[in-house]
């Protein structure tokens, strides 16, 4: 029997997904296998439309695959009904969506408080933790602003604060630096990566979809997608960026040396 600590953070087996019907059908994922251990920051890279968002949405339990299995810290989304799945997703996963998904009538702090309130955290404590997290992403002065009063980059940071505040086991970020300048992007990625460190409740991990090669050096591992499938190993230009920015550590798990 598996010890809880030996359980992978993410296990994806044979996942396939298509959208649409007939001649308009698009095959977004075509048999994806992926195992991620706790404690890792994994970056998912690849050209636009190759299936990255679809894969992380399925891993997060937001979207159902047509075929295959997904487990996150031992939870198999397929085996849960809709209510149980929503509840479990709230406990396990913090998600930063590409379009931020902030509630427009709530302030920055109120948006960030939501995952805590869902977990029945006392309102005053939730407010304090939301303010602290907004401070960490550089928005300590804007806690009472509505999303419409914030720039795109600020809204993105609110979304990141909301994903991190309840210390979920799995943090999934879809293009978290897309609206940020280089310096803020680095700062925010540092914060996101801290979410891969284990805490008193056990291991955690981080999955980041990105086109931004300036942040590849934060990855413990890089997975490259093409046409709905993961490549056996990232291509040289991807590894070059990872190595350039983090020369002292062998960032990718699979190098030619290891394969030899
Ligand atoms: N809801 C949907 N309805 C129809 N087609 C979709 C839907 N979602 C994704 N697709 C299609 O599935 C394929 C994979 O899309 P996906 O968004 O996963 O790619 P991606 O790699 O994340 O792209 P990007 O980097 O541009 O976000 C694309 O051809 C896309 O047009």
PDB file of C-alpha atoms and ligand atoms in Angstrom:
ATOM      1  CA  UNK A   1       0.000   0.000   0.000  1.00  0.00           C
ATOM      2  CA  UNK A   2       1.239   3.496  -0.791  1.00  0.00           C
ATOM      3  CA  UNK A   3       2.320   5.754   2.052  1.00  0.00           C
ATOM      4  CA  UNK A   4       0.720   9.192   1.674  1.00  0.00           C
ATOM      5  CA  UNK A   5       4.180  10.730   1.235  1.00  0.00           C
ATOM      6  CA  UNK A   6       4.973   8.443  -1.738  1.00  0.00           C
ATOM      7  CA  UNK A   7       1.791   9.472  -3.536  1.00  0.00           C
ATOM      8  CA  UNK A   8       2.461  11.734  -6.513  1.00  0.00           C
ATOM      9  CA  UNK A   9       1.043  15.239  -6.415  1.00  0.00           C
ATOM     10  CA  UNK A  10      -0.380  14.843  -9.925  1.00  0.00           C
ATOM     11  CA  UNK A  11      -1.003  11.680 -11.915  1.00  0.00           C
ATOM     12  CA  UNK A  12      -2.378  12.015 -15.452  1.00  0.00           C
ATOM     13  CA  UNK A  13      -2.934   8.860 -17.501  1.00  0.00           C
ATOM     14  CA  UNK A  14      -4.063   8.680 -21.108  1.00  0.00           C
ATOM     15  CA  UNK A  15      -6.006  11.939 -21.022  1.00  0.00           C
ATOM     16  CA  UNK A  16      -7.776  12.937 -24.231  1.00  0.00           C
ATOM     17  CA  UNK A  17     -10.104  15.838 -24.954  1.00  0.00           C
ATOM     18  CA  UNK A  18     -11.810  17.242 -28.014  1.00  0.00           C
ATOM     19  CA  UNK A  19     -14.066  20.247 -28.522  1.00  0.00           C
ATOM     20  CA  UNK A  20     -16.896  20.570 -31.050  1.00  0.00           C
ATOM     21  CA  UNK A  21     -18.425  17.992 -33.362  1.00  0.00           C
ATOM     22  CA  UNK A  22     -18.049  16.594 -36.844  1.00  0.00           C
ATOM     23  CA  UNK A  23     -15.866  18.556 -39.208  1.00  0.00           C
ATOM     24  CA  UNK A  24     -15.546  21.385 -36.683  1.00  0.00           C
ATOM     25  CA  UNK A  25     -14.141  19.077 -33.987  1.00  0.00           C
ATOM     26  CA  UNK A  26     -10.762  20.028 -32.503  1.00  0.00           C
ATOM     27  CA  UNK A  27      -8.624  17.434 -30.755  1.00  0.00           C
ATOM     28  CA  UNK A  28      -7.101  19.468 -27.916  1.00  0.00           C
ATOM     29  CA  UNK A  29      -5.398  16.611 -26.015  1.00  0.00           C
ATOM     30  CA  UNK A  30      -4.310  13.358 -27.540  1.00  0.00           C
ATOM     31  CA  UNK A  31      -3.273  10.857 -24.861  1.00  0.00           C
ATOM     32  CA  UNK A  32      -1.342  12.782 -22.207  1.00  0.00           C
ATOM     33  CA  UNK A  33       0.578  11.037 -19.406  1.00  0.00           C
ATOM     34  CA  UNK A  34       2.250  13.040 -16.659  1.00  0.00           C
ATOM     35  CA  UNK A  35       3.384  12.332 -13.115  1.00  0.00           C
ATOM     36  CA  UNK A  36       4.528  15.153 -10.851  1.00  0.00           C
ATOM     37  CA  UNK A  37       5.993  14.653  -7.401  1.00  0.00           C
ATOM     38  CA  UNK A  38       5.216  16.958  -4.484  1.00  0.00           C
ATOM     39  CA  UNK A  39       7.652  19.814  -3.975  1.00  0.00           C
ATOM     40  CA  UNK A  40       8.102  20.561  -7.660  1.00  0.00           C
ATOM     41  CA  UNK A  41       7.527  23.670  -9.733  1.00  0.00           C
ATOM     42  CA  UNK A  42       6.602  22.386 -13.196  1.00  0.00           C
ATOM     43  CA  UNK A  43       6.329  24.707 -16.188  1.00  0.00           C
ATOM     44  CA  UNK A  44       4.232  23.757 -19.174  1.00  0.00           C
ATOM     45  CA  UNK A  45       5.349  25.428 -22.384  1.00  0.00           C
ATOM     46  CA  UNK A  46       4.378  25.175 -26.038  1.00  0.00           C
ATOM     47  CA  UNK A  47       2.839  27.121 -28.910  1.00  0.00           C
ATOM     48  CA  UNK A  48      -0.557  28.774 -28.730  1.00  0.00           C
ATOM     49  CA  UNK A  49      -3.368  26.269 -29.175  1.00  0.00           C
ATOM     50  CA  UNK A  50      -1.309  23.147 -28.340  1.00  0.00           C
ATOM     51  CA  UNK A  51      -3.549  22.275 -25.376  1.00  0.00           C
ATOM     52  CA  UNK A  52      -1.858  23.743 -22.292  1.00  0.00           C
ATOM     53  CA  UNK A  53      -4.919  25.449 -20.827  1.00  0.00           C
ATOM     54  CA  UNK A  54      -7.056  22.402 -21.562  1.00  0.00           C
ATOM     55  CA  UNK A  55      -4.588  20.147 -19.729  1.00  0.00           C
ATOM     56  CA  UNK A  56      -4.296  22.317 -16.620  1.00  0.00           C
ATOM     57  CA  UNK A  57      -8.078  22.784 -16.540  1.00  0.00           C
ATOM     58  CA  UNK A  58      -8.507  19.001 -16.526  1.00  0.00           C
ATOM     59  CA  UNK A  59      -5.788  18.558 -13.886  1.00  0.00           C
ATOM     60  CA  UNK A  60      -7.565  21.160 -11.748  1.00  0.00           C
ATOM     61  CA  UNK A  61     -10.897  19.365 -12.055  1.00  0.00           C
ATOM     62  CA  UNK A  62     -12.484  22.326 -13.870  1.00  0.00           C
ATOM     63  CA  UNK A  63     -12.963  20.384 -17.110  1.00  0.00           C
ATOM     64  CA  UNK A  64     -13.771  16.700 -17.715  1.00  0.00           C
ATOM     65  CA  UNK A  65     -11.585  14.651 -20.068  1.00  0.00           C
ATOM     66  CA  UNK A  66     -13.182  12.464 -22.752  1.00  0.00           C
ATOM     67  CA  UNK A  67     -10.875   9.639 -21.707  1.00  0.00           C
ATOM     68  CA  UNK A  68      -8.175   8.963 -19.133  1.00  0.00           C
ATOM     69  CA  UNK A  69      -7.680   9.472 -15.427  1.00  0.00           C
ATOM     70  CA  UNK A  70      -6.443  12.364 -13.326  1.00  0.00           C
ATOM     71  CA  UNK A  71      -5.491  12.249  -9.669  1.00  0.00           C
ATOM     72  CA  UNK A  72      -4.408  15.212  -7.574  1.00  0.00           C
ATOM     73  CA  UNK A  73      -2.922  14.216  -4.220  1.00  0.00           C
ATOM     74  CA  UNK A  74      -4.907  10.987  -4.420  1.00  0.00           C
ATOM     75  CA  UNK A  75      -8.218  12.588  -5.432  1.00  0.00           C
ATOM     76  CA  UNK A  76      -9.577  11.174  -8.690  1.00  0.00           C
ATOM     77  CA  UNK A  77     -11.919  13.839 -10.108  1.00  0.00           C
ATOM     78  CA  UNK A  78     -13.834  11.242 -12.153  1.00  0.00           C
ATOM     79  CA  UNK A  79     -14.961   9.512  -8.987  1.00  0.00           C
ATOM     80  CA  UNK A  80     -16.595  12.566  -7.422  1.00  0.00           C
ATOM     81  CA  UNK A  81     -20.065  13.986  -8.000  1.00  0.00           C
ATOM     82  CA  UNK A  82     -20.387  17.650  -8.945  1.00  0.00           C
ATOM     83  CA  UNK A  83     -20.827  19.012  -5.386  1.00  0.00           C
ATOM     84  CA  UNK A  84     -18.077  16.887  -3.857  1.00  0.00           C
ATOM     85  CA  UNK A  85     -15.780  17.798  -6.684  1.00  0.00           C
ATOM     86  CA  UNK A  86     -16.370  21.547  -6.256  1.00  0.00           C
ATOM     87  CA  UNK A  87     -15.748  21.253  -2.525  1.00  0.00           C
ATOM     88  CA  UNK A  88     -12.580  19.179  -2.963  1.00  0.00           C
ATOM     89  CA  UNK A  89     -11.292  21.491  -5.686  1.00  0.00           C
ATOM     90  CA  UNK A  90     -11.716  24.418  -3.296  1.00  0.00           C
ATOM     91  CA  UNK A  91      -9.640  22.574  -0.687  1.00  0.00           C
ATOM     92  CA  UNK A  92      -6.927  21.329  -3.012  1.00  0.00           C
ATOM     93  CA  UNK A  93      -6.401  23.767  -5.851  1.00  0.00           C
ATOM     94  CA  UNK A  94      -5.630  27.463  -6.219  1.00  0.00           C
ATOM     95  CA  UNK A  95      -6.100  28.521  -9.851  1.00  0.00           C
ATOM     96  CA  UNK A  96      -4.938  31.702 -11.588  1.00  0.00           C
ATOM     97  CA  UNK A  97      -6.996  31.959 -14.777  1.00  0.00           C
ATOM     98  CA  UNK A  98      -5.715  33.633 -17.927  1.00  0.00           C
ATOM     99  CA  UNK A  99      -8.520  36.201 -17.724  1.00  0.00           C
ATOM    100  CA  UNK A 100      -8.143  36.595 -13.907  1.00  0.00           C
ATOM    101  CA  UNK A 101     -11.835  35.796 -13.182  1.00  0.00           C
ATOM    102  CA  UNK A 102     -12.168  38.432 -10.451  1.00  0.00           C
ATOM    103  CA  UNK A 103     -15.657  39.267  -9.209  1.00  0.00           C
ATOM    104  CA  UNK A 104     -16.219  42.835 -10.437  1.00  0.00           C
ATOM    105  CA  UNK A 105     -18.415  44.023  -7.557  1.00  0.00           C
ATOM    106  CA  UNK A 106     -15.950  42.929  -4.863  1.00  0.00           C
ATOM    107  CA  UNK A 107     -12.842  44.835  -3.822  1.00  0.00           C
ATOM    108  CA  UNK A 108      -9.367  43.366  -4.215  1.00  0.00           C
ATOM    109  CA  UNK A 109      -9.358  42.255  -0.559  1.00  0.00           C
ATOM    110  CA  UNK A 110     -12.867  40.770  -0.809  1.00  0.00           C
ATOM    111  CA  UNK A 111     -11.847  38.778  -3.888  1.00  0.00           C
ATOM    112  CA  UNK A 112      -8.781  37.437  -2.090  1.00  0.00           C
ATOM    113  CA  UNK A 113     -10.816  36.568   1.019  1.00  0.00           C
ATOM    114  CA  UNK A 114     -13.162  34.262  -0.923  1.00  0.00           C
ATOM    115  CA  UNK A 115     -11.158  30.996  -0.733  1.00  0.00           C
ATOM    116  CA  UNK A 116     -10.784  31.527   3.026  1.00  0.00           C
ATOM    117  CA  UNK A 117     -14.466  32.254   3.600  1.00  0.00           C
ATOM    118  CA  UNK A 118     -15.379  29.138   1.608  1.00  0.00           C
ATOM    119  CA  UNK A 119     -13.223  27.218   4.106  1.00  0.00           C
ATOM    120  CA  UNK A 120     -15.099  28.844   7.011  1.00  0.00           C
ATOM    121  CA  UNK A 121     -12.204  31.025   8.138  1.00  0.00           C
ATOM    122  CA  UNK A 122     -13.320  33.729  10.543  1.00  0.00           C
ATOM    123  CA  UNK A 123     -14.070  36.912   8.556  1.00  0.00           C
ATOM    124  CA  UNK A 124     -11.678  39.127  10.475  1.00  0.00           C
ATOM    125  CA  UNK A 125      -8.828  36.647  10.097  1.00  0.00           C
ATOM    126  CA  UNK A 126      -9.665  36.224   6.388  1.00  0.00           C
ATOM    127  CA  UNK A 127      -9.484  39.994   5.925  1.00  0.00           C
ATOM    128  CA  UNK A 128      -6.110  40.150   7.655  1.00  0.00           C
ATOM    129  CA  UNK A 129      -4.668  37.301   5.594  1.00  0.00           C
ATOM    130  CA  UNK A 130      -6.032  38.813   2.373  1.00  0.00           C
ATOM    131  CA  UNK A 131      -4.439  42.165   3.217  1.00  0.00           C
ATOM    132  CA  UNK A 132      -1.120  40.473   4.030  1.00  0.00           C
ATOM    133  CA  UNK A 133      -1.152  38.519   0.761  1.00  0.00           C
ATOM    134  CA  UNK A 134      -2.004  41.641  -1.248  1.00  0.00           C
ATOM    135  CA  UNK A 135       0.883  43.369   0.468  1.00  0.00           C
ATOM    136  CA  UNK A 136       3.208  40.554  -0.639  1.00  0.00           C
ATOM    137  CA  UNK A 137       2.185  41.035  -4.285  1.00  0.00           C
ATOM    138  CA  UNK A 138       2.768  44.790  -3.976  1.00  0.00           C
ATOM    139  CA  UNK A 139      -0.863  45.874  -3.672  1.00  0.00           C
ATOM    140  CA  UNK A 140      -0.965  46.759   0.019  1.00  0.00           C
ATOM    141  CA  UNK A 141      -2.177  50.255  -0.901  1.00  0.00           C
ATOM    142  CA  UNK A 142      -4.988  49.057  -3.168  1.00  0.00           C
ATOM    143  CA  UNK A 143      -6.849  46.534  -1.012  1.00  0.00           C
ATOM    144  CA  UNK A 144     -10.123  48.487  -1.266  1.00  0.00           C
ATOM    145  CA  UNK A 145     -10.012  49.048  -5.034  1.00  0.00           C
ATOM    146  CA  UNK A 146     -12.519  47.376  -7.339  1.00  0.00           C
ATOM    147  CA  UNK A 147     -11.045  45.336 -10.209  1.00  0.00           C
ATOM    148  CA  UNK A 148     -12.127  47.971 -12.748  1.00  0.00           C
ATOM    149  CA  UNK A 149     -10.052  50.547 -10.864  1.00  0.00           C
ATOM    150  CA  UNK A 150      -6.891  48.421 -11.266  1.00  0.00           C
ATOM    151  CA  UNK A 151      -4.602  47.919 -14.252  1.00  0.00           C
ATOM    152  CA  UNK A 152      -4.402  44.517 -15.971  1.00  0.00           C
ATOM    153  CA  UNK A 153      -1.147  43.746 -14.166  1.00  0.00           C
ATOM    154  CA  UNK A 154      -2.673  44.655 -10.805  1.00  0.00           C
ATOM    155  CA  UNK A 155      -5.728  42.490 -11.475  1.00  0.00           C
ATOM    156  CA  UNK A 156      -3.381  39.643 -12.312  1.00  0.00           C
ATOM    157  CA  UNK A 157      -1.635  40.095  -8.974  1.00  0.00           C
ATOM    158  CA  UNK A 158      -4.994  40.079  -7.149  1.00  0.00           C
ATOM    159  CA  UNK A 159      -5.787  36.787  -8.895  1.00  0.00           C
ATOM    160  CA  UNK A 160      -2.414  35.387  -7.800  1.00  0.00           C
ATOM    161  CA  UNK A 161      -3.004  36.522  -4.209  1.00  0.00           C
ATOM    162  CA  UNK A 162      -6.416  34.827  -4.277  1.00  0.00           C
ATOM    163  CA  UNK A 163      -4.884  31.569  -5.550  1.00  0.00           C
ATOM    164  CA  UNK A 164      -2.209  31.517  -2.843  1.00  0.00           C
ATOM    165  CA  UNK A 165      -3.991  32.865   0.230  1.00  0.00           C
ATOM    166  CA  UNK A 166      -5.517  29.600   1.462  1.00  0.00           C
ATOM    167  CA  UNK A 167      -2.270  27.667   0.923  1.00  0.00           C
ATOM    168  CA  UNK A 168      -3.718  25.073  -1.473  1.00  0.00           C
ATOM    169  CA  UNK A 169      -1.882  21.784  -2.115  1.00  0.00           C
ATOM    170  CA  UNK A 170      -1.709  22.512  -5.851  1.00  0.00           C
ATOM    171  CA  UNK A 171      -1.315  25.969  -7.374  1.00  0.00           C
ATOM    172  CA  UNK A 172      -2.060  26.187 -11.099  1.00  0.00           C
ATOM    173  CA  UNK A 173      -1.214  29.411 -12.922  1.00  0.00           C
ATOM    174  CA  UNK A 174      -2.083  30.060 -16.565  1.00  0.00           C
ATOM    175  CA  UNK A 175       0.292  32.729 -17.914  1.00  0.00           C
ATOM    176  CA  UNK A 176       0.783  34.444 -14.532  1.00  0.00           C
ATOM    177  CA  UNK A 177       3.296  36.993 -15.855  1.00  0.00           C
ATOM    178  CA  UNK A 178       1.523  37.891 -19.111  1.00  0.00           C
ATOM    179  CA  UNK A 179       0.498  41.375 -17.923  1.00  0.00           C
ATOM    180  CA  UNK A 180       3.490  42.078 -15.702  1.00  0.00           C
ATOM    181  CA  UNK A 181       6.732  43.932 -16.311  1.00  0.00           C
ATOM    182  CA  UNK A 182       9.930  41.878 -15.950  1.00  0.00           C
ATOM    183  CA  UNK A 183      10.703  42.917 -12.376  1.00  0.00           C
ATOM    184  CA  UNK A 184       7.196  42.364 -11.045  1.00  0.00           C
ATOM    185  CA  UNK A 185       7.023  39.067 -12.948  1.00  0.00           C
ATOM    186  CA  UNK A 186      10.134  37.805 -11.183  1.00  0.00           C
ATOM    187  CA  UNK A 187       8.814  38.893  -7.782  1.00  0.00           C
ATOM    188  CA  UNK A 188       5.433  37.283  -8.312  1.00  0.00           C
ATOM    189  CA  UNK A 189       6.978  34.045  -9.605  1.00  0.00           C
ATOM    190  CA  UNK A 190       9.149  33.854  -6.488  1.00  0.00           C
ATOM    191  CA  UNK A 191       6.016  34.063  -4.394  1.00  0.00           C
ATOM    192  CA  UNK A 192       4.187  31.484  -6.495  1.00  0.00           C
ATOM    193  CA  UNK A 193       7.142  29.088  -6.248  1.00  0.00           C
ATOM    194  CA  UNK A 194       7.077  29.246  -2.456  1.00  0.00           C
ATOM    195  CA  UNK A 195       3.747  27.425  -2.779  1.00  0.00           C
ATOM    196  CA  UNK A 196       5.674  24.273  -3.769  1.00  0.00           C
ATOM    197  CA  UNK A 197       7.253  24.058  -0.311  1.00  0.00           C
ATOM    198  CA  UNK A 198       5.686  21.497   2.037  1.00  0.00           C
ATOM    199  CA  UNK A 199       3.867  22.766   5.111  1.00  0.00           C
ATOM    200  CA  UNK A 200       2.484  21.090   8.235  1.00  0.00           C
ATOM    201  CA  UNK A 201      -0.285  19.511   6.153  1.00  0.00           C
ATOM    202  CA  UNK A 202       2.131  17.814   3.747  1.00  0.00           C
ATOM    203  CA  UNK A 203       3.609  18.237   0.260  1.00  0.00           C
ATOM    204  CA  UNK A 204       2.460  20.825  -2.252  1.00  0.00           C
ATOM    205  CA  UNK A 205       3.276  21.621  -5.862  1.00  0.00           C
ATOM    206  CA  UNK A 206       2.995  24.305  -8.520  1.00  0.00           C
ATOM    207  CA  UNK A 207       2.080  24.031 -12.189  1.00  0.00           C
ATOM    208  CA  UNK A 208       2.669  27.077 -14.382  1.00  0.00           C
ATOM    209  CA  UNK A 209       1.635  27.524 -18.023  1.00  0.00           C
ATOM    210  CA  UNK A 210       3.882  30.126 -19.582  1.00  0.00           C
ATOM    211  CA  UNK A 211       5.321  31.531 -22.785  1.00  0.00           C
ATOM    212  CA  UNK A 212       7.640  33.753 -20.774  1.00  0.00           C
ATOM    213  CA  UNK A 213      11.178  32.393 -21.051  1.00  0.00           C
ATOM    214  CA  UNK A 214      12.358  35.008 -18.535  1.00  0.00           C
ATOM    215  CA  UNK A 215      10.816  32.861 -15.787  1.00  0.00           C
ATOM    216  CA  UNK A 216      11.910  29.397 -16.958  1.00  0.00           C
ATOM    217  CA  UNK A 217      14.718  29.434 -14.389  1.00  0.00           C
ATOM    218  CA  UNK A 218      12.138  29.056 -11.606  1.00  0.00           C
ATOM    219  CA  UNK A 219      11.173  25.593 -12.869  1.00  0.00           C
ATOM    220  CA  UNK A 220      12.324  22.335 -11.314  1.00  0.00           C
ATOM    221  CA  UNK A 221      11.058  20.715 -14.461  1.00  0.00           C
ATOM    222  CA  UNK A 222       9.812  21.891 -17.853  1.00  0.00           C
ATOM    223  CA  UNK A 223       7.280  19.987 -19.928  1.00  0.00           C
ATOM    224  CA  UNK A 224       6.793  20.979 -23.552  1.00  0.00           C
ATOM    225  CA  UNK A 225       3.521  20.385 -25.412  1.00  0.00           C
ATOM    226  CA  UNK A 226       2.848  20.143 -29.092  1.00  0.00           C
ATOM    227  CA  UNK A 227      -0.406  19.247 -30.833  1.00  0.00           C
ATOM    228  CA  UNK A 228      -2.070  17.952 -27.694  1.00  0.00           C
ATOM    229  CA  UNK A 229       0.831  15.790 -26.536  1.00  0.00           C
ATOM    230  CA  UNK A 230       3.814  16.173 -24.211  1.00  0.00           C
ATOM    231  CA  UNK A 231       7.215  15.820 -25.848  1.00  0.00           C
ATOM    232  CA  UNK A 232       9.606  13.257 -24.364  1.00  0.00           C
ATOM    233  CA  UNK A 233      11.965  16.115 -23.483  1.00  0.00           C
ATOM    234  CA  UNK A 234      11.935  19.884 -24.004  1.00  0.00           C
ATOM    235  CA  UNK A 235      13.664  21.190 -27.126  1.00  0.00           C
ATOM    236  CA  UNK A 236      17.097  22.821 -26.975  1.00  0.00           C
ATOM    237  CA  UNK A 237      15.879  26.430 -27.171  1.00  0.00           C
ATOM    238  CA  UNK A 238      13.647  25.898 -24.134  1.00  0.00           C
ATOM    239  CA  UNK A 239      16.453  24.287 -22.141  1.00  0.00           C
ATOM    240  CA  UNK A 240      18.813  27.059 -23.156  1.00  0.00           C
ATOM    241  CA  UNK A 241      16.640  29.627 -21.393  1.00  0.00           C
ATOM    242  CA  UNK A 242      16.246  27.420 -18.354  1.00  0.00           C
ATOM    243  CA  UNK A 243      20.009  26.912 -18.117  1.00  0.00           C
ATOM    244  CA  UNK A 244      20.906  30.493 -18.870  1.00  0.00           C
ATOM    245  CA  UNK A 245      18.821  31.805 -16.000  1.00  0.00           C
ATOM    246  CA  UNK A 246      19.654  29.055 -13.513  1.00  0.00           C
ATOM    247  CA  UNK A 247      23.154  27.914 -14.449  1.00  0.00           C
ATOM    248  CA  UNK A 248      23.969  26.414 -11.047  1.00  0.00           C
ATOM    249  CA  UNK A 249      21.162  23.852 -11.080  1.00  0.00           C
ATOM    250  CA  UNK A 250      20.274  21.122 -13.587  1.00  0.00           C
ATOM    251  CA  UNK A 251      16.744  22.457 -14.106  1.00  0.00           C
ATOM    252  CA  UNK A 252      15.245  19.848 -16.453  1.00  0.00           C
ATOM    253  CA  UNK A 253      14.900  16.335 -15.115  1.00  0.00           C
ATOM    254  CA  UNK A 254      15.583  14.743 -18.484  1.00  0.00           C
ATOM    255  CA  UNK A 255      18.839  15.713 -20.123  1.00  0.00           C
ATOM    256  CA  UNK A 256      20.722  13.982 -22.888  1.00  0.00           C
ATOM    257  CA  UNK A 257      23.364  12.998 -20.314  1.00  0.00           C
ATOM    258  CA  UNK A 258      20.773  11.176 -18.240  1.00  0.00           C
ATOM    259  CA  UNK A 259      19.279   9.498 -21.268  1.00  0.00           C
ATOM    260  CA  UNK A 260      22.681   8.280 -22.477  1.00  0.00           C
TER     261      UNK A 260
HETATM  262  N1  LIG B   1     -14.088  25.748 -25.163  1.00  0.00           N
HETATM  263  C1  LIG B   1     -13.531  25.450 -26.346  1.00  0.00           C
HETATM  264  N2  LIG B   1     -14.283  25.282 -27.441  1.00  0.00           N
HETATM  265  C2  LIG B   1     -13.742  24.961 -28.640  1.00  0.00           C
HETATM  266  N3  LIG B   1     -12.424  24.802 -28.843  1.00  0.00           N
HETATM  267  C3  LIG B   1     -11.608  24.974 -27.785  1.00  0.00           C
HETATM  268  C4  LIG B   1     -12.122  25.306 -26.484  1.00  0.00           C
HETATM  269  N4  LIG B   1     -11.073  25.402 -25.624  1.00  0.00           N
HETATM  270  C5  LIG B   1      -9.966  25.152 -26.354  1.00  0.00           C
HETATM  271  N5  LIG B   1     -10.283  24.889 -27.639  1.00  0.00           N
HETATM  272  C6  LIG B   1      -9.351  24.537 -28.729  1.00  0.00           C
HETATM  273  O1  LIG B   1      -8.527  23.482 -28.238  1.00  0.00           O
HETATM  274  C7  LIG B   1      -7.168  23.678 -28.659  1.00  0.00           C
HETATM  275  C8  LIG B   1      -6.275  23.780 -27.436  1.00  0.00           C
HETATM  276  O2  LIG B   1      -6.603  24.998 -26.759  1.00  0.00           O
HETATM  277  P1  LIG B   1      -5.862  25.476 -25.421  1.00  0.00           P
HETATM  278  O3  LIG B   1      -6.518  26.746 -24.995  1.00  0.00           O
HETATM  279  O4  LIG B   1      -5.827  24.353 -24.460  1.00  0.00           O
HETATM  280  O5  LIG B   1      -4.393  25.763 -25.969  1.00  0.00           O
HETATM  281  P2  LIG B   1      -3.216  26.585 -25.284  1.00  0.00           P
HETATM  282  O6  LIG B   1      -1.966  25.842 -25.579  1.00  0.00           O
HETATM  283  O7  LIG B   1      -3.533  26.849 -23.860  1.00  0.00           O
HETATM  284  O8  LIG B   1      -3.240  27.948 -26.083  1.00  0.00           O
HETATM  285  P3  LIG B   1      -2.838  29.443 -25.571  1.00  0.00           P
HETATM  286  O9  LIG B   1      -1.367  29.395 -25.284  1.00  0.00           O
HETATM  287  O10 LIG B   1      -3.167  30.296 -26.759  1.00  0.00           O
HETATM  288  O11 LIG B   1      -3.673  29.737 -24.382  1.00  0.00           O
HETATM  289  C9  LIG B   1      -7.175  24.934 -29.526  1.00  0.00           C
HETATM  290  O12 LIG B   1      -7.291  24.541 -30.872  1.00  0.00           O
HETATM  291  C10 LIG B   1      -8.408  25.672 -29.058  1.00  0.00           C
HETATM  292  O13 LIG B   1      -8.923  26.490 -30.098  1.00  0.00           O
END
